[in-house]
Coordinates of N, CA and C in Angstrom, one line a residue:
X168 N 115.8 93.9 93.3 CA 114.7 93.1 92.8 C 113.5 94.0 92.4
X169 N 112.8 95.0 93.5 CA 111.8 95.6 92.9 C 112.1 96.7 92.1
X170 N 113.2 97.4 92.1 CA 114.0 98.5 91.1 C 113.9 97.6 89.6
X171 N 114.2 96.5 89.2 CA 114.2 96.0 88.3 C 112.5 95.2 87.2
X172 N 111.9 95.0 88.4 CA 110.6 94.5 88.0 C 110.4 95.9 88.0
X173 N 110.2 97.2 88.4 CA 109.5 98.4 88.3 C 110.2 99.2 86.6
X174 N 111.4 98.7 86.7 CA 112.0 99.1 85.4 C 111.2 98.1 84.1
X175 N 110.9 97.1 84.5 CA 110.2 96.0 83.2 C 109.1 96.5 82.9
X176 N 108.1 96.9 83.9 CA 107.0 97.3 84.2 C 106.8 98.5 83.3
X177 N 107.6 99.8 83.4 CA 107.4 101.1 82.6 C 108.1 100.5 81.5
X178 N 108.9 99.7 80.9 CA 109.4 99.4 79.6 C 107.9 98.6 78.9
X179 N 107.6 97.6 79.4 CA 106.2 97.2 79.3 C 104.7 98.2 78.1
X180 N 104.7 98.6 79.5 CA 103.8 100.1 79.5 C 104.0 101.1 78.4
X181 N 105.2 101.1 78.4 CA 105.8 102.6 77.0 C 105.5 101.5 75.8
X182 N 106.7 100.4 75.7 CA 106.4 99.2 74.2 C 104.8 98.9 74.2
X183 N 103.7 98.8 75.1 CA 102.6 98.4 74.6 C 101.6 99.7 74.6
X184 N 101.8 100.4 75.1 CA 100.4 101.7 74.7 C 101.6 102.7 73.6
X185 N 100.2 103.5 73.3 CA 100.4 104.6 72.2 C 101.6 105.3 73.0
X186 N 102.1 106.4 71.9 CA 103.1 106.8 72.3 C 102.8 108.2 72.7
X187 N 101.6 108.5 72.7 CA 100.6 110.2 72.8 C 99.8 109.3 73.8
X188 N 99.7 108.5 74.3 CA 98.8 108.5 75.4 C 99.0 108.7 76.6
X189 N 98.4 109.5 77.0 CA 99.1 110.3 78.2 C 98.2 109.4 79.9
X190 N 97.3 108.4 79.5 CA 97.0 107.4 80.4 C 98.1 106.5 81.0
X191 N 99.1 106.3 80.2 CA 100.3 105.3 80.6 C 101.1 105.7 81.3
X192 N 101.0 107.2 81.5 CA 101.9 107.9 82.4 C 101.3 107.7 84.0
X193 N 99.8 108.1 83.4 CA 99.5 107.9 84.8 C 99.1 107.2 85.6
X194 N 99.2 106.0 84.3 CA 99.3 104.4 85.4 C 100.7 104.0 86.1
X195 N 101.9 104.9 85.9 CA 103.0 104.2 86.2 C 102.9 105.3 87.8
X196 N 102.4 105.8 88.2 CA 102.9 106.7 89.6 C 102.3 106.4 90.1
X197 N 100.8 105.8 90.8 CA 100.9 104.7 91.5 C 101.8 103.5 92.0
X198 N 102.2 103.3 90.6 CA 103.4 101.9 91.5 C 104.2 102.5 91.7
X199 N 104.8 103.6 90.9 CA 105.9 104.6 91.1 C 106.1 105.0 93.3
X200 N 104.8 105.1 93.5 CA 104.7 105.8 94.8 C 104.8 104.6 95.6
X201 N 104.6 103.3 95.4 CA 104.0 102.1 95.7 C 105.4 102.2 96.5
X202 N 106.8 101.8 95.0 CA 107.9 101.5 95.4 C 108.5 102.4 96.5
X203 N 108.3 103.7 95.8 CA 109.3 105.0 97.2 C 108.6 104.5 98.0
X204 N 107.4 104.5 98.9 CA 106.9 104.1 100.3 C 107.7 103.0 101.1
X205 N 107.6 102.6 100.0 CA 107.9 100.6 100.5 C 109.9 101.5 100.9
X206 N 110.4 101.8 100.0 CA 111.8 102.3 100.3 C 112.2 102.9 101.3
X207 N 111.5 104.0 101.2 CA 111.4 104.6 102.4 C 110.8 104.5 103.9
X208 N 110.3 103.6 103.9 CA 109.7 102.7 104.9 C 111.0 101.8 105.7
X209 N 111.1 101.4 104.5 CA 112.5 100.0 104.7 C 113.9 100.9 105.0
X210 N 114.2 102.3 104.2 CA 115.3 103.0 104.9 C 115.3 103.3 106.4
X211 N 114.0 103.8 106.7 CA 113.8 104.1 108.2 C 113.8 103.1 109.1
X212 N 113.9 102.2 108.5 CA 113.4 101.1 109.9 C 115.2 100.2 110.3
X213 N 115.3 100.5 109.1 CA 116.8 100.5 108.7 C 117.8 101.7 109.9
X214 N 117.3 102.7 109.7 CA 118.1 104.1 110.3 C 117.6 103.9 111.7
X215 N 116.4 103.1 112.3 CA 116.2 103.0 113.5 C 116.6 102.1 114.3
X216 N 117.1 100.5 113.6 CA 117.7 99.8 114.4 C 119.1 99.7 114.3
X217 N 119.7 100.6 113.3 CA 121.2 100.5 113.6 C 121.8 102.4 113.2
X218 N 121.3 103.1 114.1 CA 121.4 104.4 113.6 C 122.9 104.6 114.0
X219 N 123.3 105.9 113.4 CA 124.8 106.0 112.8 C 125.1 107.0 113.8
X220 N 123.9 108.0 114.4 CA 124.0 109.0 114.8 C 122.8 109.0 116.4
X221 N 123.5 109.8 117.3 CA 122.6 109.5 118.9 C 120.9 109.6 118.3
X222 N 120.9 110.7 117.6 CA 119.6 111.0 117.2 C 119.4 111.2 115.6
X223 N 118.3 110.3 115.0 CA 118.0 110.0 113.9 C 118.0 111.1 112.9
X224 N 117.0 112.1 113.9 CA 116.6 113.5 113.1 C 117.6 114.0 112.6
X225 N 118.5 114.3 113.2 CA 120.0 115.1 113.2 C 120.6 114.9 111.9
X226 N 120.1 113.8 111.2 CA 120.7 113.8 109.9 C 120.0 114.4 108.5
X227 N 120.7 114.8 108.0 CA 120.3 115.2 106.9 C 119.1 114.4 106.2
X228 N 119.6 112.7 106.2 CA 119.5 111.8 105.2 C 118.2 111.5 105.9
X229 N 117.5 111.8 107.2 CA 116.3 111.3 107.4 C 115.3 112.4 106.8
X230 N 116.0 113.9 106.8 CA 114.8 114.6 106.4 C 114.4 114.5 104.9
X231 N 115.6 113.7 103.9 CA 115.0 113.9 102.9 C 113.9 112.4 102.8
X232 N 114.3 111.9 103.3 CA 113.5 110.6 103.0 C 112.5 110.9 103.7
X233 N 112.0 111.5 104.8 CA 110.7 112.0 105.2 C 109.8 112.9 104.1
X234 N 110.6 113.6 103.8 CA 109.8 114.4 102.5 C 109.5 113.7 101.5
X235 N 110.6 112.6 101.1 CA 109.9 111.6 100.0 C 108.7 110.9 100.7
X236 N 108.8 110.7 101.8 CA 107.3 109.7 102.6 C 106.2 110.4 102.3
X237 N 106.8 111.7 103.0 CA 105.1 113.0 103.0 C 104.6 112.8 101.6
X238 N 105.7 113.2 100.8 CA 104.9 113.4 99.2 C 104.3 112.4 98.6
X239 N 104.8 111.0 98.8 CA 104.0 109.6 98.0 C 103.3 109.4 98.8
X240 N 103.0 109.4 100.2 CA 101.7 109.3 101.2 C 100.8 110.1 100.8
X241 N 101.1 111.0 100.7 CA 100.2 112.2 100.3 C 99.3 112.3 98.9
X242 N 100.2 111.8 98.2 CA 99.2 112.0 96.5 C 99.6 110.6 96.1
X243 N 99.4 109.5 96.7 CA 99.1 108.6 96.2 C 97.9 108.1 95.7
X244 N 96.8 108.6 96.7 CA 95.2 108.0 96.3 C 94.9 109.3 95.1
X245 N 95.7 110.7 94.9 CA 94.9 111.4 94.2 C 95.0 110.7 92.6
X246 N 96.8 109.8 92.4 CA 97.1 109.8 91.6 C 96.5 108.5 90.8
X247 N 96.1 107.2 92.0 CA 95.5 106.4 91.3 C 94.0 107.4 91.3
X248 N 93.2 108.2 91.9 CA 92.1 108.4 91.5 C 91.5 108.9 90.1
X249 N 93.0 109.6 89.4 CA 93.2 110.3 88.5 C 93.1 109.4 87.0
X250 N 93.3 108.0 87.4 CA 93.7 107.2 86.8 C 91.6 106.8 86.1
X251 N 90.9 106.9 87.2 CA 89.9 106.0 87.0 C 88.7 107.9 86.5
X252 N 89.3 109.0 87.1 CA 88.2 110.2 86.9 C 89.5 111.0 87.0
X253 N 90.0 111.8 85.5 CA 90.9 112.6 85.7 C 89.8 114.0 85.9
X254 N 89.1 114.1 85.3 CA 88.4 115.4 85.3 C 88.1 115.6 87.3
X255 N 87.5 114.5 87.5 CA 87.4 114.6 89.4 C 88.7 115.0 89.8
X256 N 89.4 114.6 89.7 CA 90.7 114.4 90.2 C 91.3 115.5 90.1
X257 N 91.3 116.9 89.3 CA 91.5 117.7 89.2 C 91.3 119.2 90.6
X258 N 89.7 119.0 90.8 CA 89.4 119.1 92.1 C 90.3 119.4 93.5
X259 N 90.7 118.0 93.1 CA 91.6 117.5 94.8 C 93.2 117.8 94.3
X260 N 93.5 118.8 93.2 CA 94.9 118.8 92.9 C 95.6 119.6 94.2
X261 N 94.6 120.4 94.9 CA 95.3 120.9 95.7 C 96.0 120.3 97.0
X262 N 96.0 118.9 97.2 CA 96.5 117.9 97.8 C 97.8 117.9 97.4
X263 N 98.0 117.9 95.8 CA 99.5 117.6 95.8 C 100.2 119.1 95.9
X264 N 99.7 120.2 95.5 CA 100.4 121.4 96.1 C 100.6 121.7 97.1
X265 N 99.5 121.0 98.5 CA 100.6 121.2 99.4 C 101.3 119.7 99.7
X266 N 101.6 119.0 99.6 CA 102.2 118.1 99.4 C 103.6 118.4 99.2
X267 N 103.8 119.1 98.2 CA 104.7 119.9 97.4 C 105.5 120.6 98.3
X268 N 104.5 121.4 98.5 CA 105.1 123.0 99.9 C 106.0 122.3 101.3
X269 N 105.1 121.2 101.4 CA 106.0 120.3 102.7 C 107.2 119.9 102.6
X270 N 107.6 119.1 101.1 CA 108.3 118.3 100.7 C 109.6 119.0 100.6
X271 N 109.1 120.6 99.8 CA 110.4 121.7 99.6 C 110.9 122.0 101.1
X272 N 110.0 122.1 101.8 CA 110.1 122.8 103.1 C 111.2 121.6 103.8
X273 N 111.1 120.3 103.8 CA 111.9 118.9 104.7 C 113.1 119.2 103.6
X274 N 113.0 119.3 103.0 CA 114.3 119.2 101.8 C 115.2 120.7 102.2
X275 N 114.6 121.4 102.4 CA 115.6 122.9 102.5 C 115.8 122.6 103.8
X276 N 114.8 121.9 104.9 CA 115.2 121.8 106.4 C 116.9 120.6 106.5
X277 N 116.5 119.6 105.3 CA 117.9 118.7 105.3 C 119.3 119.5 105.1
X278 N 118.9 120.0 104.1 CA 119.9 121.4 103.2 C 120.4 122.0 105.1
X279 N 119.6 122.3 105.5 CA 119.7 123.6 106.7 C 120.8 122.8 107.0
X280 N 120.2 121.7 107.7 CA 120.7 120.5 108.7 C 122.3 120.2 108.2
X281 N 122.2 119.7 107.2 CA 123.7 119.6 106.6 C 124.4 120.3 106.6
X282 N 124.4 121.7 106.4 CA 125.0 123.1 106.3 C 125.8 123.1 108.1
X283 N 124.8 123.3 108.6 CA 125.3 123.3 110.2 C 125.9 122.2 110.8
X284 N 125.6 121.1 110.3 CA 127.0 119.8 110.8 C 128.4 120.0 110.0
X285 N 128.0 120.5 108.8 CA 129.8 120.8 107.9 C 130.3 122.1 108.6
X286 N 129.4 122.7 109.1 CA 129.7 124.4 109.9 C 130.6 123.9 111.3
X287 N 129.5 123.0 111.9 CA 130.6 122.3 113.2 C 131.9 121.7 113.0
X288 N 131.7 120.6 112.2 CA 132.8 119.7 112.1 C 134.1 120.9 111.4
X289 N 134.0 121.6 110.8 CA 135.2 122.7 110.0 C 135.4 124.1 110.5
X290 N 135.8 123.6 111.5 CA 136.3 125.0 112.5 C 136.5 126.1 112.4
X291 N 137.4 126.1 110.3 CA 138.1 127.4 110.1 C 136.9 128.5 109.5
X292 N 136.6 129.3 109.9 CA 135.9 130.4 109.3 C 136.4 131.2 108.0
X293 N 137.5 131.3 108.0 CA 138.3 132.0 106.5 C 137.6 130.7 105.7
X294 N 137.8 131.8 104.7 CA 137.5 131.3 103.1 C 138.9 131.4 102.5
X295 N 139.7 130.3 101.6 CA 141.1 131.0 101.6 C 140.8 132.0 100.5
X296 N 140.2 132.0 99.5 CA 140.4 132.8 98.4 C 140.1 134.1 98.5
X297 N 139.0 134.4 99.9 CA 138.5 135.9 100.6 C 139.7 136.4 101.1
X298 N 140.6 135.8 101.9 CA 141.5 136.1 102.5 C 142.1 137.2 102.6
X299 N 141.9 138.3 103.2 CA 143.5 139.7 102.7 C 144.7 139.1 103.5
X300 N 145.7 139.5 102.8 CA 147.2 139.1 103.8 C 147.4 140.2 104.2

């Protein structure tokens, strides 16, 4: 339901403003961030009352959706602010850089995380194609 009103919404937006106006972009990441929060909100709360795993962290799938949290929490007010004073807004860009630095940082931590549960679960250390006979 909201994937589809968010899809009307930027179809809207593109068919009614210019096609060089670069304002209609930055009216859509506001709601854009609106939706991931609300998602990622609702996945978590989701992974908390029926989790798959003894501990939530442990999975991959929570650290990326943490990093999607950090980054839409994070530069959501810079992006509607950008919307009403881009020139101000400019200022406080350094919000979404590190925003950014976190988000790579939970994402390579998921990457890590995943790496070492396929390392447990697959016992064999040979590679076959390394193999000497």
């Amino acid at each position: 339901g909201i994937s589809t009103l968010f899809v009307t919404y930027i179809a809207l937006l593109f068919f009614l403003a210019n096609a060089n106006s670069y304002r209609t972009i930055r009216t859509i990441s506001p709601v854009e961030s609106i939706i991931v929060l609300i998602f990622c909100i609702l996945f978590l709360f989701e992974q908390l009352n029926k989790p798959e795993e003894l501990f939530v962290y442990s999975s991959p799938g929570f650290w990326i959706i943490l990093a999607f949290l950090v980054y839409t929490s994070g530069t959501l007010f810079l992006y509607i602010y950008s919307i009403i004073d881009f020139d101000e807004a400019k200022k406080w860009w350094v919000i979404n850089n590190v925003c950014n630095i976190i988000t790579n940082c939970l994402i390579a931590l998921a990457f890590l995380i995943n790496y070492r549960n396929f390392k447990s679960s697959n016992p064999s250390n040979k590679i076959p194609q390394f193999d000497s006979k």
